[in-house]
JSON list of C-alpha atoms in Angstrom, two decimals:
[
{"chain": "A", "resi": 20, "resn": "MET", "atom": "CA", "xyz": [0.47, 0.05, 0.14]},
{"chain": "A", "resi": 21, "resn": "LYS", "atom": "CA", "xyz": [1.74, 3.22, -0.54]},
{"chain": "A", "resi": 22, "resn": "LEU", "atom": "CA", "xyz": [0.26, 5.85, 1.83]},
{"chain": "A", "resi": 23, "resn": "GLU", "atom": "CA", "xyz": [-0.13, 8.45, -0.55]},
{"chain": "A", "resi": 24, "resn": "ARG", "atom": "CA", "xyz": [-2.57, 6.66, -2.83]},
{"chain": "A", "resi": 25, "resn": "ALA", "atom": "CA", "xyz": [-4.53, 5.47, 0.45]},
{"chain": "A", "resi": 26, "resn": "PHE", "atom": "CA", "xyz": [-7.78, 5.83, 1.06]},
{"chain": "A", "resi": 27, "resn": "TYR", "atom": "CA", "xyz": [-8.53, 6.72, 5.25]},
{"chain": "A", "resi": 28, "resn": "LYS", "atom": "CA", "xyz": [-10.49, 3.54, 5.97]},
{"chain": "A", "resi": 29, "resn": "GLU", "atom": "CA", "xyz": [-7.92, 1.50, 5.06]},
{"chain": "A", "resi": 30, "resn": "LEU", "atom": "CA", "xyz": [-5.21, 3.44, 6.36]},
{"chain": "A", "resi": 31, "resn": "GLU", "atom": "CA", "xyz": [-6.82, 3.55, 9.21]},
{"chain": "A", "resi": 32, "resn": "GLN", "atom": "CA", "xyz": [-7.03, -0.27, 9.58]},
{"chain": "A", "resi": 33, "resn": "ALA", "atom": "CA", "xyz": [-3.36, -0.18, 9.45]},
{"chain": "A", "resi": 34, "resn": "LYS", "atom": "CA", "xyz": [-2.97, 1.59, 12.34]},
{"chain": "A", "resi": 35, "resn": "GLN", "atom": "CA", "xyz": [-4.59, -0.61, 13.70]},
{"chain": "A", "resi": 36, "resn": "ASP", "atom": "CA", "xyz": [-3.38, -4.01, 12.75]},
{"chain": "A", "resi": 37, "resn": "ARG", "atom": "CA", "xyz": [0.72, -2.52, 13.19]},
{"chain": "A", "resi": 38, "resn": "ILE", "atom": "CA", "xyz": [1.64, -2.97, 9.67]},
{"chain": "A", "resi": 39, "resn": "PRO", "atom": "CA", "xyz": [4.13, -1.16, 8.75]},
{"chain": "A", "resi": 40, "resn": "LEU", "atom": "CA", "xyz": [4.45, 1.98, 8.16]},
{"chain": "A", "resi": 41, "resn": "VAL", "atom": "CA", "xyz": [7.78, 2.67, 6.10]},
{"chain": "A", "resi": 42, "resn": "ILE", "atom": "CA", "xyz": [9.29, 5.67, 5.17]},
{"chain": "A", "resi": 43, "resn": "PRO", "atom": "CA", "xyz": [12.98, 5.51, 2.19]},
{"chain": "A", "resi": 44, "resn": "VAL", "atom": "CA", "xyz": [14.66, 8.07, 2.99]},
{"chain": "A", "resi": 45, "resn": "GLY", "atom": "CA", "xyz": [17.85, 9.05, 0.41]},
{"chain": "A", "resi": 46, "resn": "THR", "atom": "CA", "xyz": [19.69, 11.54, -0.99]},
{"chain": "A", "resi": 47, "resn": "MET", "atom": "CA", "xyz": [20.22, 13.51, -4.46]},
{"chain": "A", "resi": 48, "resn": "GLU", "atom": "CA", "xyz": [24.07, 12.93, -4.76]},
{"chain": "A", "resi": 49, "resn": "TYR", "atom": "CA", "xyz": [26.68, 12.92, -7.88]},
{"chain": "A", "resi": 50, "resn": "HIS", "atom": "CA", "xyz": [27.00, 9.33, -8.78]},
{"chain": "A", "resi": 51, "resn": "GLY", "atom": "CA", "xyz": [29.18, 9.10, -11.15]},
{"chain": "A", "resi": 52, "resn": "PRO", "atom": "CA", "xyz": [28.44, 9.73, -14.98]},
{"chain": "A", "resi": 53, "resn": "HIS", "atom": "CA", "xyz": [26.63, 6.64, -15.48]},
{"chain": "A", "resi": 54, "resn": "CYS", "atom": "CA", "xyz": [24.21, 6.05, -12.34]},
{"chain": "A", "resi": 55, "resn": "ALA", "atom": "CA", "xyz": [21.37, 8.28, -11.84]},
{"chain": "A", "resi": 56, "resn": "LEU", "atom": "CA", "xyz": [21.84, 11.36, -9.29]},
{"chain": "A", "resi": 57, "resn": "GLY", "atom": "CA", "xyz": [18.78, 9.66, -7.02]},
{"chain": "A", "resi": 58, "resn": "CYS", "atom": "CA", "xyz": [20.39, 6.81, -6.65]},
{"chain": "A", "resi": 59, "resn": "ASP", "atom": "CA", "xyz": [20.70, 6.50, -2.60]},
{"chain": "A", "resi": 60, "resn": "THR", "atom": "CA", "xyz": [16.59, 7.02, -2.33]},
{"chain": "A", "resi": 61, "resn": "GLN", "atom": "CA", "xyz": [15.56, 4.90, -5.53]},
{"chain": "A", "resi": 62, "resn": "ILE", "atom": "CA", "xyz": [17.36, 2.24, -3.81]},
{"chain": "A", "resi": 63, "resn": "ALA", "atom": "CA", "xyz": [15.76, 2.28, -0.80]},
{"chain": "A", "resi": 64, "resn": "TYR", "atom": "CA", "xyz": [12.64, 2.60, -2.66]},
{"chain": "A", "resi": 65, "resn": "GLY", "atom": "CA", "xyz": [12.63, 0.09, -4.53]},
{"chain": "A", "resi": 66, "resn": "ILE", "atom": "CA", "xyz": [13.24, -2.61, -2.23]},
{"chain": "A", "resi": 67, "resn": "LEU", "atom": "CA", "xyz": [10.82, -1.74, 0.13]},
{"chain": "A", "resi": 68, "resn": "GLU", "atom": "CA", "xyz": [8.38, -1.65, -3.38]},
{"chain": "A", "resi": 69, "resn": "ARG", "atom": "CA", "xyz": [10.52, -5.50, -3.15]},
{"chain": "A", "resi": 70, "resn": "LEU", "atom": "CA", "xyz": [9.50, -5.75, 0.55]},
{"chain": "A", "resi": 71, "resn": "GLU", "atom": "CA", "xyz": [5.63, -5.01, -0.23]},
{"chain": "A", "resi": 72, "resn": "ARG", "atom": "CA", "xyz": [5.67, -8.16, -2.12]},
{"chain": "A", "resi": 73, "resn": "ILE", "atom": "CA", "xyz": [6.34, -10.40, 0.93]},
{"chain": "A", "resi": 74, "resn": "LYS", "atom": "CA", "xyz": [4.44, -8.50, 3.32]},
{"chain": "A", "resi": 75, "resn": "PRO", "atom": "CA", "xyz": [2.23, -6.01, 4.27]},
{"chain": "A", "resi": 76, "resn": "VAL", "atom": "CA", "xyz": [4.04, -2.75, 4.27]},
{"chain": "A", "resi": 77, "resn": "VAL", "atom": "CA", "xyz": [2.50, 0.91, 4.21]},
{"chain": "A", "resi": 78, "resn": "ILE", "atom": "CA", "xyz": [5.22, 2.25, 2.02]},
{"chain": "A", "resi": 79, "resn": "ALA", "atom": "CA", "xyz": [5.45, 6.86, 2.19]},
{"chain": "A", "resi": 80, "resn": "PRO", "atom": "CA", "xyz": [7.09, 8.31, -0.16]},
{"chain": "A", "resi": 81, "resn": "PRO", "atom": "CA", "xyz": [10.58, 8.78, -0.36]},
{"chain": "A", "resi": 82, "resn": "VAL", "atom": "CA", "xyz": [12.01, 11.40, 1.18]},
{"chain": "A", "resi": 83, "resn": "TRP", "atom": "CA", "xyz": [14.72, 12.93, -1.96]},
{"chain": "A", "resi": 84, "resn": "TYR", "atom": "CA", "xyz": [17.01, 15.22, -0.08]},
{"chain": "A", "resi": 85, "resn": "GLY", "atom": "CA", "xyz": [18.48, 14.40, 2.54]},
{"chain": "A", "resi": 86, "resn": "VAL", "atom": "CA", "xyz": [22.11, 15.03, 4.12]},
{"chain": "A", "resi": 87, "resn": "ALA", "atom": "CA", "xyz": [24.45, 13.74, 0.91]},
{"chain": "A", "resi": 88, "resn": "SER", "atom": "CA", "xyz": [27.52, 16.49, 2.27]},
{"chain": "A", "resi": 89, "resn": "TYR", "atom": "CA", "xyz": [29.81, 17.07, -0.73]},
{"chain": "A", "resi": 90, "resn": "ALA", "atom": "CA", "xyz": [32.62, 13.63, 0.32]},
{"chain": "A", "resi": 91, "resn": "VAL", "atom": "CA", "xyz": [31.91, 13.04, -3.77]},
{"chain": "A", "resi": 92, "resn": "ALA", "atom": "CA", "xyz": [31.21, 16.29, -5.31]},
{"chain": "A", "resi": 93, "resn": "GLY", "atom": "CA", "xyz": [30.06, 19.56, -4.96]},
{"chain": "A", "resi": 94, "resn": "PRO", "atom": "CA", "xyz": [27.13, 21.48, -6.33]},
{"chain": "A", "resi": 95, "resn": "GLU", "atom": "CA", "xyz": [28.77, 21.51, -9.71]},
{"chain": "A", "resi": 96, "resn": "LYS", "atom": "CA", "xyz": [28.05, 18.30, -9.93]},
{"chain": "A", "resi": 97, "resn": "ASN", "atom": "CA", "xyz": [23.93, 18.70, -9.21]},
{"chain": "A", "resi": 98, "resn": "THR", "atom": "CA", "xyz": [24.62, 17.06, -5.41]},
{"chain": "A", "resi": 99, "resn": "VAL", "atom": "CA", "xyz": [22.22, 18.39, -3.16]},
{"chain": "A", "resi": 100, "resn": "GLN", "atom": "CA", "xyz": [23.72, 19.27, 0.46]},
{"chain": "A", "resi": 101, "resn": "VAL", "atom": "CA", "xyz": [20.65, 18.92, 3.72]},
{"chain": "A", "resi": 102, "resn": "ASP", "atom": "CA", "xyz": [22.21, 20.45, 6.70]},
{"chain": "A", "resi": 103, "resn": "ALA", "atom": "CA", "xyz": [21.68, 17.63, 8.96]},
{"chain": "A", "resi": 104, "resn": "ASP", "atom": "CA", "xyz": [20.09, 19.73, 11.64]},
{"chain": "A", "resi": 105, "resn": "VAL", "atom": "CA", "xyz": [17.84, 20.68, 9.03]},
{"chain": "A", "resi": 106, "resn": "LEU", "atom": "CA", "xyz": [17.18, 17.04, 8.16]},
{"chain": "A", "resi": 107, "resn": "GLU", "atom": "CA", "xyz": [16.43, 16.77, 12.02]},
{"chain": "A", "resi": 108, "resn": "GLN", "atom": "CA", "xyz": [14.24, 19.02, 11.96]},
{"chain": "A", "resi": 109, "resn": "TYR", "atom": "CA", "xyz": [11.82, 17.89, 9.37]},
{"chain": "A", "resi": 110, "resn": "MET", "atom": "CA", "xyz": [11.91, 14.55, 9.97]},
{"chain": "A", "resi": 111, "resn": "GLY", "atom": "CA", "xyz": [10.42, 15.01, 13.76]},
{"chain": "A", "resi": 112, "resn": "CYS", "atom": "CA", "xyz": [7.50, 17.50, 12.08]},
{"chain": "A", "resi": 113, "resn": "VAL", "atom": "CA", "xyz": [7.02, 14.89, 10.00]},
{"chain": "A", "resi": 114, "resn": "LEU", "atom": "CA", "xyz": [7.19, 12.25, 12.53]},
{"chain": "A", "resi": 115, "resn": "LYS", "atom": "CA", "xyz": [4.98, 13.85, 14.80]},
{"chain": "A", "resi": 116, "resn": "SER", "atom": "CA", "xyz": [1.63, 13.85, 12.71]},
{"chain": "A", "resi": 117, "resn": "LEU", "atom": "CA", "xyz": [2.04, 10.57, 11.57]},
{"chain": "A", "resi": 118, "resn": "LEU", "atom": "CA", "xyz": [2.53, 9.83, 16.31]},
{"chain": "A", "resi": 119, "resn": "LEU", "atom": "CA", "xyz": [0.09, 12.19, 16.66]},
{"chain": "A", "resi": 120, "resn": "GLY", "atom": "CA", "xyz": [-2.25, 11.11, 14.10]},
{"chain": "A", "resi": 121, "resn": "GLY", "atom": "CA", "xyz": [-2.32, 7.04, 15.41]},
{"chain": "A", "resi": 122, "resn": "TRP", "atom": "CA", "xyz": [1.01, 5.24, 13.61]},
{"chain": "A", "resi": 123, "resn": "ARG", "atom": "CA", "xyz": [2.93, 3.07, 16.27]},
{"chain": "A", "resi": 124, "resn": "ASN", "atom": "CA", "xyz": [5.08, 0.64, 13.98]},
{"chain": "A", "resi": 125, "resn": "ILE", "atom": "CA", "xyz": [7.26, 3.38, 11.66]},
{"chain": "A", "resi": 126, "resn": "TYR", "atom": "CA", "xyz": [10.19, 2.39, 10.05]},
{"chain": "A", "resi": 127, "resn": "ILE", "atom": "CA", "xyz": [12.96, 4.99, 8.03]},
{"chain": "A", "resi": 128, "resn": "VAL", "atom": "CA", "xyz": [14.93, 2.88, 5.51]},
{"chain": "A", "resi": 129, "resn": "ILE", "atom": "CA", "xyz": [18.08, 3.95, 4.80]},
{"chain": "A", "resi": 130, "resn": "HIS", "atom": "CA", "xyz": [20.88, 3.12, 1.50]},
{"chain": "A", "resi": 131, "resn": "HIS", "atom": "CA", "xyz": [22.80, 6.42, 1.43]},
{"chain": "A", "resi": 132, "resn": "GLN", "atom": "CA", "xyz": [26.80, 6.20, 3.62]},
{"chain": "A", "resi": 133, "resn": "TYR", "atom": "CA", "xyz": [25.34, 3.04, 6.30]},
{"chain": "A", "resi": 134, "resn": "GLU", "atom": "CA", "xyz": [28.55, 1.36, 5.26]},
{"chain": "A", "resi": 135, "resn": "GLN", "atom": "CA", "xyz": [28.68, -1.85, 8.04]},
{"chain": "A", "resi": 136, "resn": "GLU", "atom": "CA", "xyz": [25.54, 0.54, 9.69]},
{"chain": "A", "resi": 137, "resn": "ASN", "atom": "CA", "xyz": [28.05, 2.72, 10.06]},
{"chain": "A", "resi": 138, "resn": "LEU", "atom": "CA", "xyz": [25.87, 5.91, 12.10]},
{"chain": "A", "resi": 139, "resn": "MET", "atom": "CA", "xyz": [26.77, 9.16, 9.47]},
{"chain": "A", "resi": 140, "resn": "PRO", "atom": "CA", "xyz": [25.37, 12.21, 9.93]},
{"chain": "A", "resi": 141, "resn": "MET", "atom": "CA", "xyz": [21.83, 11.59, 7.84]},
{"chain": "A", "resi": 142, "resn": "THR", "atom": "CA", "xyz": [21.32, 8.75, 10.00]},
{"chain": "A", "resi": 143, "resn": "LEU", "atom": "CA", "xyz": [22.11, 10.47, 12.77]},
{"chain": "A", "resi": 144, "resn": "ALA", "atom": "CA", "xyz": [19.52, 13.49, 12.74]},
{"chain": "A", "resi": 145, "resn": "CYS", "atom": "CA", "xyz": [16.80, 10.61, 11.54]},
{"chain": "A", "resi": 146, "resn": "MET", "atom": "CA", "xyz": [17.47, 8.84, 15.49]},
{"chain": "A", "resi": 147, "resn": "LYS", "atom": "CA", "xyz": [17.88, 11.75, 16.99]},
{"chain": "A", "resi": 148, "resn": "ALA", "atom": "CA", "xyz": [14.85, 13.15, 15.24]},
{"chain": "A", "resi": 149, "resn": "ALA", "atom": "CA", "xyz": [13.10, 9.78, 16.10]},
{"chain": "A", "resi": 150, "resn": "LYS", "atom": "CA", "xyz": [14.37, 9.47, 20.03]},
{"chain": "A", "resi": 151, "resn": "LYS", "atom": "CA", "xyz": [13.21, 13.28, 20.62]},
{"chain": "A", "resi": 152, "resn": "LEU", "atom": "CA", "xyz": [9.95, 13.30, 19.51]},
{"chain": "A", "resi": 153, "resn": "LEU", "atom": "CA", "xyz": [9.40, 9.60, 21.59]},
{"chain": "A", "resi": 154, "resn": "MET", "atom": "CA", "xyz": [10.68, 11.25, 24.27]},
{"chain": "A", "resi": 155, "resn": "ASN", "atom": "CA", "xyz": [9.02, 13.96, 24.25]},
{"chain": "A", "resi": 156, "resn": "PHE", "atom": "CA", "xyz": [5.09, 12.46, 22.93]},
{"chain": "A", "resi": 157, "resn": "LEU", "atom": "CA", "xyz": [5.80, 9.87, 25.83]},
{"chain": "A", "resi": 158, "resn": "GLU", "atom": "CA", "xyz": [6.17, 12.79, 28.64]},
{"chain": "A", "resi": 159, "resn": "GLU", "atom": "CA", "xyz": [3.60, 15.00, 27.47]},
{"chain": "A", "resi": 160, "resn": "THR", "atom": "CA", "xyz": [0.82, 12.06, 27.66]},
{"chain": "A", "resi": 161, "resn": "ARG", "atom": "CA", "xyz": [2.37, 10.14, 30.59]},
{"chain": "A", "resi": 162, "resn": "GLY", "atom": "CA", "xyz": [3.66, 12.37, 32.83]},
{"chain": "A", "resi": 163, "resn": "HIS", "atom": "CA", "xyz": [7.26, 12.88, 34.64]},
{"chain": "A", "resi": 164, "resn": "ALA", "atom": "CA", "xyz": [8.10, 9.79, 35.43]},
{"chain": "A", "resi": 165, "resn": "TRP", "atom": "CA", "xyz": [6.55, 7.66, 33.44]},
{"chain": "A", "resi": 166, "resn": "TRP", "atom": "CA", "xyz": [9.52, 5.13, 33.81]},
{"chain": "A", "resi": 167, "resn": "GLY", "atom": "CA", "xyz": [10.27, 4.71, 36.17]},
{"chain": "A", "resi": 168, "resn": "ASP", "atom": "CA", "xyz": [6.57, 4.09, 38.08]},
{"chain": "A", "resi": 169, "resn": "ASN", "atom": "CA", "xyz": [5.91, 1.00, 38.74]},
{"chain": "A", "resi": 170, "resn": "GLN", "atom": "CA", "xyz": [3.45, -0.08, 35.86]},
{"chain": "A", "resi": 171, "resn": "ASN", "atom": "CA", "xyz": [6.87, 0.00, 33.76]},
{"chain": "A", "resi": 172, "resn": "ALA", "atom": "CA", "xyz": [8.28, -2.61, 35.65]},
{"chain": "A", "resi": 173, "resn": "SER", "atom": "CA", "xyz": [9.18, -5.45, 32.79]},
{"chain": "A", "resi": 174, "resn": "TYR", "atom": "CA", "xyz": [10.75, -3.04, 30.88]},
{"chain": "A", "resi": 175, "resn": "TYR", "atom": "CA", "xyz": [14.32, -4.87, 30.70]},
{"chain": "A", "resi": 176, "resn": "ALA", "atom": "CA", "xyz": [12.17, -7.54, 29.55]},
{"chain": "A", "resi": 177, "resn": "GLN", "atom": "CA", "xyz": [10.97, -6.29, 26.30]},
{"chain": "A", "resi": 178, "resn": "LEU", "atom": "CA", "xyz": [12.95, -4.14, 25.27]},
{"chain": "A", "resi": 179, "resn": "ASP", "atom": "CA", "xyz": [12.72, -5.67, 21.92]},
{"chain": "A", "resi": 180, "resn": "ALA", "atom": "CA", "xyz": [9.34, -5.82, 21.70]},
{"chain": "A", "resi": 181, "resn": "ALA", "atom": "CA", "xyz": [6.05, -3.47, 19.40]},
{"chain": "A", "resi": 182, "resn": "GLU", "atom": "CA", "xyz": [4.93, -3.08, 23.47]},
{"chain": "A", "resi": 183, "resn": "ASN", "atom": "CA", "xyz": [8.08, -0.91, 23.95]},
{"chain": "A", "resi": 184, "resn": "PRO", "atom": "CA", "xyz": [7.58, 2.64, 22.96]},
{"chain": "A", "resi": 185, "resn": "LEU", "atom": "CA", "xyz": [10.67, 3.95, 22.09]},
{"chain": "A", "resi": 186, "resn": "ASN", "atom": "CA", "xyz": [10.26, 1.09, 19.59]},
{"chain": "A", "resi": 187, "resn": "TRP", "atom": "CA", "xyz": [8.08, 2.88, 17.86]},
{"chain": "A", "resi": 188, "resn": "ILE", "atom": "CA", "xyz": [10.24, 4.56, 15.15]},
{"chain": "A", "resi": 189, "resn": "GLN", "atom": "CA", "xyz": [13.26, 2.50, 13.98]},
{"chain": "A", "resi": 190, "resn": "VAL", "atom": "CA", "xyz": [16.16, 3.15, 11.38]},
{"chain": "A", "resi": 191, "resn": "VAL", "atom": "CA", "xyz": [17.21, 0.46, 9.92]},
{"chain": "A", "resi": 192, "resn": "PRO", "atom": "CA", "xyz": [19.53, 0.22, 6.94]},
{"chain": "A", "resi": 193, "resn": "CYS", "atom": "CA", "xyz": [18.42, -1.17, 3.31]},
{"chain": "A", "resi": 194, "resn": "MET", "atom": "CA", "xyz": [21.85, -3.34, 3.16]},
{"chain": "A", "resi": 195, "resn": "SER", "atom": "CA", "xyz": [22.40, -4.40, 6.97]},
{"chain": "A", "resi": 196, "resn": "THR", "atom": "CA", "xyz": [26.23, -5.22, 7.75]},
{"chain": "A", "resi": 197, "resn": "ARG", "atom": "CA", "xyz": [25.91, -9.49, 7.50]},
{"chain": "A", "resi": 198, "resn": "ALA", "atom": "CA", "xyz": [24.03, -8.18, 4.01]},
{"chain": "A", "resi": 199, "resn": "GLN", "atom": "CA", "xyz": [27.00, -6.21, 3.04]},
{"chain": "A", "resi": 200, "resn": "GLN", "atom": "CA", "xyz": [29.52, -9.09, 4.09]},
{"chain": "A", "resi": 201, "resn": "GLU", "atom": "CA", "xyz": [27.82, -11.96, 1.85]},
{"chain": "A", "resi": 202, "resn": "THR", "atom": "CA", "xyz": [27.59, -9.26, -1.29]},
{"chain": "A", "resi": 203, "resn": "GLY", "atom": "CA", "xyz": [28.92, -5.84, -1.28]},
{"chain": "A", "resi": 204, "resn": "TYR", "atom": "CA", "xyz": [28.83, -2.21, -0.76]},
{"chain": "A", "resi": 205, "resn": "ASP", "atom": "CA", "xyz": [30.27, 0.92, -2.08]},
{"chain": "A", "resi": 206, "resn": "HIS", "atom": "CA", "xyz": [29.17, 4.34, -4.33]},
{"chain": "A", "resi": 207, "resn": "ALA", "atom": "CA", "xyz": [28.69, 3.80, -7.80]},
{"chain": "A", "resi": 208, "resn": "GLY", "atom": "CA", "xyz": [31.12, 0.76, -8.47]},
{"chain": "A", "resi": 209, "resn": "LYS", "atom": "CA", "xyz": [30.03, -3.02, -8.74]},
{"chain": "A", "resi": 210, "resn": "TRP", "atom": "CA", "xyz": [27.71, -3.23, -6.02]},
{"chain": "A", "resi": 211, "resn": "GLU", "atom": "CA", "xyz": [26.22, -0.33, -5.86]},
{"chain": "A", "resi": 212, "resn": "CYS", "atom": "CA", "xyz": [25.48, -0.42, -9.47]},
{"chain": "A", "resi": 213, "resn": "SER", "atom": "CA", "xyz": [24.02, -3.54, -9.68]},
{"chain": "A", "resi": 214, "resn": "ILE", "atom": "CA", "xyz": [21.86, -3.08, -6.94]},
{"chain": "A", "resi": 215, "resn": "LEU", "atom": "CA", "xyz": [19.82, 0.20, -8.38]},
{"chain": "A", "resi": 216, "resn": "SER", "atom": "CA", "xyz": [20.53, -1.63, -12.55]},
{"chain": "A", "resi": 217, "resn": "ALA", "atom": "CA", "xyz": [17.86, -4.67, -10.72]},
{"chain": "A", "resi": 218, "resn": "LEU", "atom": "CA", "xyz": [15.28, -2.40, -9.45]},
{"chain": "A", "resi": 219, "resn": "ASP", "atom": "CA", "xyz": [15.33, -0.39, -12.59]},
{"chain": "A", "resi": 220, "resn": "ARG", "atom": "CA", "xyz": [17.50, -0.39, -15.72]},
{"chain": "A", "resi": 221, "resn": "ASP", "atom": "CA", "xyz": [16.93, 2.73, -17.31]},
{"chain": "A", "resi": 222, "resn": "VAL", "atom": "CA", "xyz": [18.75, 4.64, -14.05]},
{"chain": "A", "resi": 223, "resn": "VAL", "atom": "CA", "xyz": [22.23, 3.37, -14.52]},
{"chain": "A", "resi": 224, "resn": "ASP", "atom": "CA", "xyz": [24.33, 3.80, -18.39]},
{"chain": "A", "resi": 225, "resn": "LEU", "atom": "CA", "xyz": [27.42, 1.58, -17.99]},
{"chain": "A", "resi": 226, "resn": "ALA", "atom": "CA", "xyz": [28.43, 2.45, -21.29]},
{"chain": "A", "resi": 227, "resn": "ARG", "atom": "CA", "xyz": [29.17, 5.92, -19.60]},
{"chain": "A", "resi": 228, "resn": "VAL", "atom": "CA", "xyz": [31.70, 5.45, -17.50]},
{"chain": "A", "resi": 229, "resn": "LYS", "atom": "CA", "xyz": [34.43, 5.48, -19.48]},
{"chain": "A", "resi": 230, "resn": "HIS", "atom": "CA", "xyz": [34.07, 9.34, -19.81]},
{"chain": "A", "resi": 231, "resn": "SER", "atom": "CA", "xyz": [35.38, 9.81, -16.34]},
{"chain": "A", "resi": 232, "resn": "ASP", "atom": "CA", "xyz": [38.44, 8.67, -14.52]},
{"chain": "A", "resi": 233, "resn": "GLU", "atom": "CA", "xyz": [37.03, 8.90, -10.89]},
{"chain": "A", "resi": 234, "resn": "TRP", "atom": "CA", "xyz": [38.30, 6.11, -8.87]},
{"chain": "A", "resi": 235, "resn": "PHE", "atom": "CA", "xyz": [34.95, 5.08, -7.24]},
{"chain": "A", "resi": 236, "resn": "ILE", "atom": "CA", "xyz": [33.93, 4.21, -10.80]},
{"chain": "A", "resi": 237, "resn": "GLN", "atom": "CA", "xyz": [35.91, 2.27, -11.90]},
{"chain": "A", "resi": 238, "resn": "ASP", "atom": "CA", "xyz": [34.65, -1.52, -11.15]},
{"chain": "A", "resi": 239, "resn": "ALA", "atom": "CA", "xyz": [31.19, -0.76, -12.27]},
{"chain": "A", "resi": 240, "resn": "VAL", "atom": "CA", "xyz": [31.60, -1.72, -15.15]},
{"chain": "A", "resi": 241, "resn": "ASP", "atom": "CA", "xyz": [32.04, -5.49, -13.38]},
{"chain": "A", "resi": 242, "resn": "ALA", "atom": "CA", "xyz": [28.13, -4.88, -13.00]},
{"chain": "A", "resi": 243, "resn": "SER", "atom": "CA", "xyz": [25.74, -6.49, -13.28]},
{"chain": "A", "resi": 244, "resn": "PRO", "atom": "CA", "xyz": [21.16, -6.81, -12.50]},
{"chain": "A", "resi": 245, "resn": "ALA", "atom": "CA", "xyz": [22.00, -10.80, -12.08]},
{"chain": "A", "resi": 246, "resn": "ILE", "atom": "CA", "xyz": [24.10, -10.00, -9.22]},
{"chain": "A", "resi": 247, "resn": "GLY", "atom": "CA", "xyz": [21.69, -6.97, -7.80]},
{"chain": "A", "resi": 248, "resn": "GLU", "atom": "CA", "xyz": [19.98, -9.25, -7.02]},
{"chain": "A", "resi": 249, "resn": "GLU", "atom": "CA", "xyz": [21.54, -11.55, -4.61]},
{"chain": "A", "resi": 250, "resn": "MET", "atom": "CA", "xyz": [22.15, -8.44, -3.02]},
{"chain": "A", "resi": 251, "resn": "ILE", "atom": "CA", "xyz": [18.72, -7.69, -2.93]},
{"chain": "A", "resi": 252, "resn": "ALA", "atom": "CA", "xyz": [17.43, -10.62, -1.83]},
{"chain": "A", "resi": 253, "resn": "LYS", "atom": "CA", "xyz": [20.10, -11.46, 0.95]},
{"chain": "A", "resi": 254, "resn": "SER", "atom": "CA", "xyz": [19.09, -7.46, 1.73]},
{"chain": "A", "resi": 255, "resn": "LEU", "atom": "CA", "xyz": [15.09, -8.63, 2.13]},
{"chain": "A", "resi": 256, "resn": "GLU", "atom": "CA", "xyz": [16.15, -11.53, 4.79]},
{"chain": "A", "resi": 257, "resn": "ASP", "atom": "CA", "xyz": [17.01, -9.12, 7.04]},
{"chain": "A", "resi": 258, "resn": "LEU", "atom": "CA", "xyz": [14.60, -6.17, 5.97]},
{"chain": "A", "resi": 259, "resn": "ALA", "atom": "CA", "xyz": [11.79, -8.87, 6.70]},
{"chain": "A", "resi": 260, "resn": "GLU", "atom": "CA", "xyz": [12.69, -9.54, 10.18]},
{"chain": "A", "resi": 261, "resn": "ARG", "atom": "CA", "xyz": [13.45, -6.42, 10.61]},
{"chain": "A", "resi": 262, "resn": "ILE", "atom": "CA", "xyz": [10.93, -4.66, 9.48]},
{"chain": "A", "resi": 263, "resn": "VAL", "atom": "CA", "xyz": [8.01, -6.26, 11.98]}
]
């Protein structure tokens, strides 16, 4: 189900059934002459569309503009950089509306700069927005000392459970560390071009690799949709377990 195409009745039923609401967050970042600018966002969105084939999820519209940084290339190559603090505030507003609307099973899904699940600025911005919102919401709705109340005595027994309100919003990678180690991970090279071409062949053109000598794209000539399908399959194994 796509959030922007859904009707009120179906959305209310999804909330009641605790169907996961998934939000792909990406960037508009230079990925060489051969790979589309929106690569990171397209991968996150495309993998979630694949996930929808195997389990019920509500897919929210993607956040295209994120914390790209100018580490790879500056604005002269069309990278659009959003400051981490600005993204945090924006995501905080989006998540607050969803939380107030009754969603209690929200996942932000990121592909950009998530090597080995290390925490980079965009991921941290989303995490901070989520946890700050949840803490404020719980204080406002349950009062001060809500956590210390004896009714919360089972907190540590259900740290990973859906009943834990601090799990109502989570940030997860498209590709887990395991999936990355069993296949590969890079920027605009063999691995990223493989996974993107498996999702959408129209946004990767390997014949254009020859137009640049940039080190990080040279092995992209070895990319293939077949490799990408293997990456997607391993990613979905972990996402299906994390997004519940």
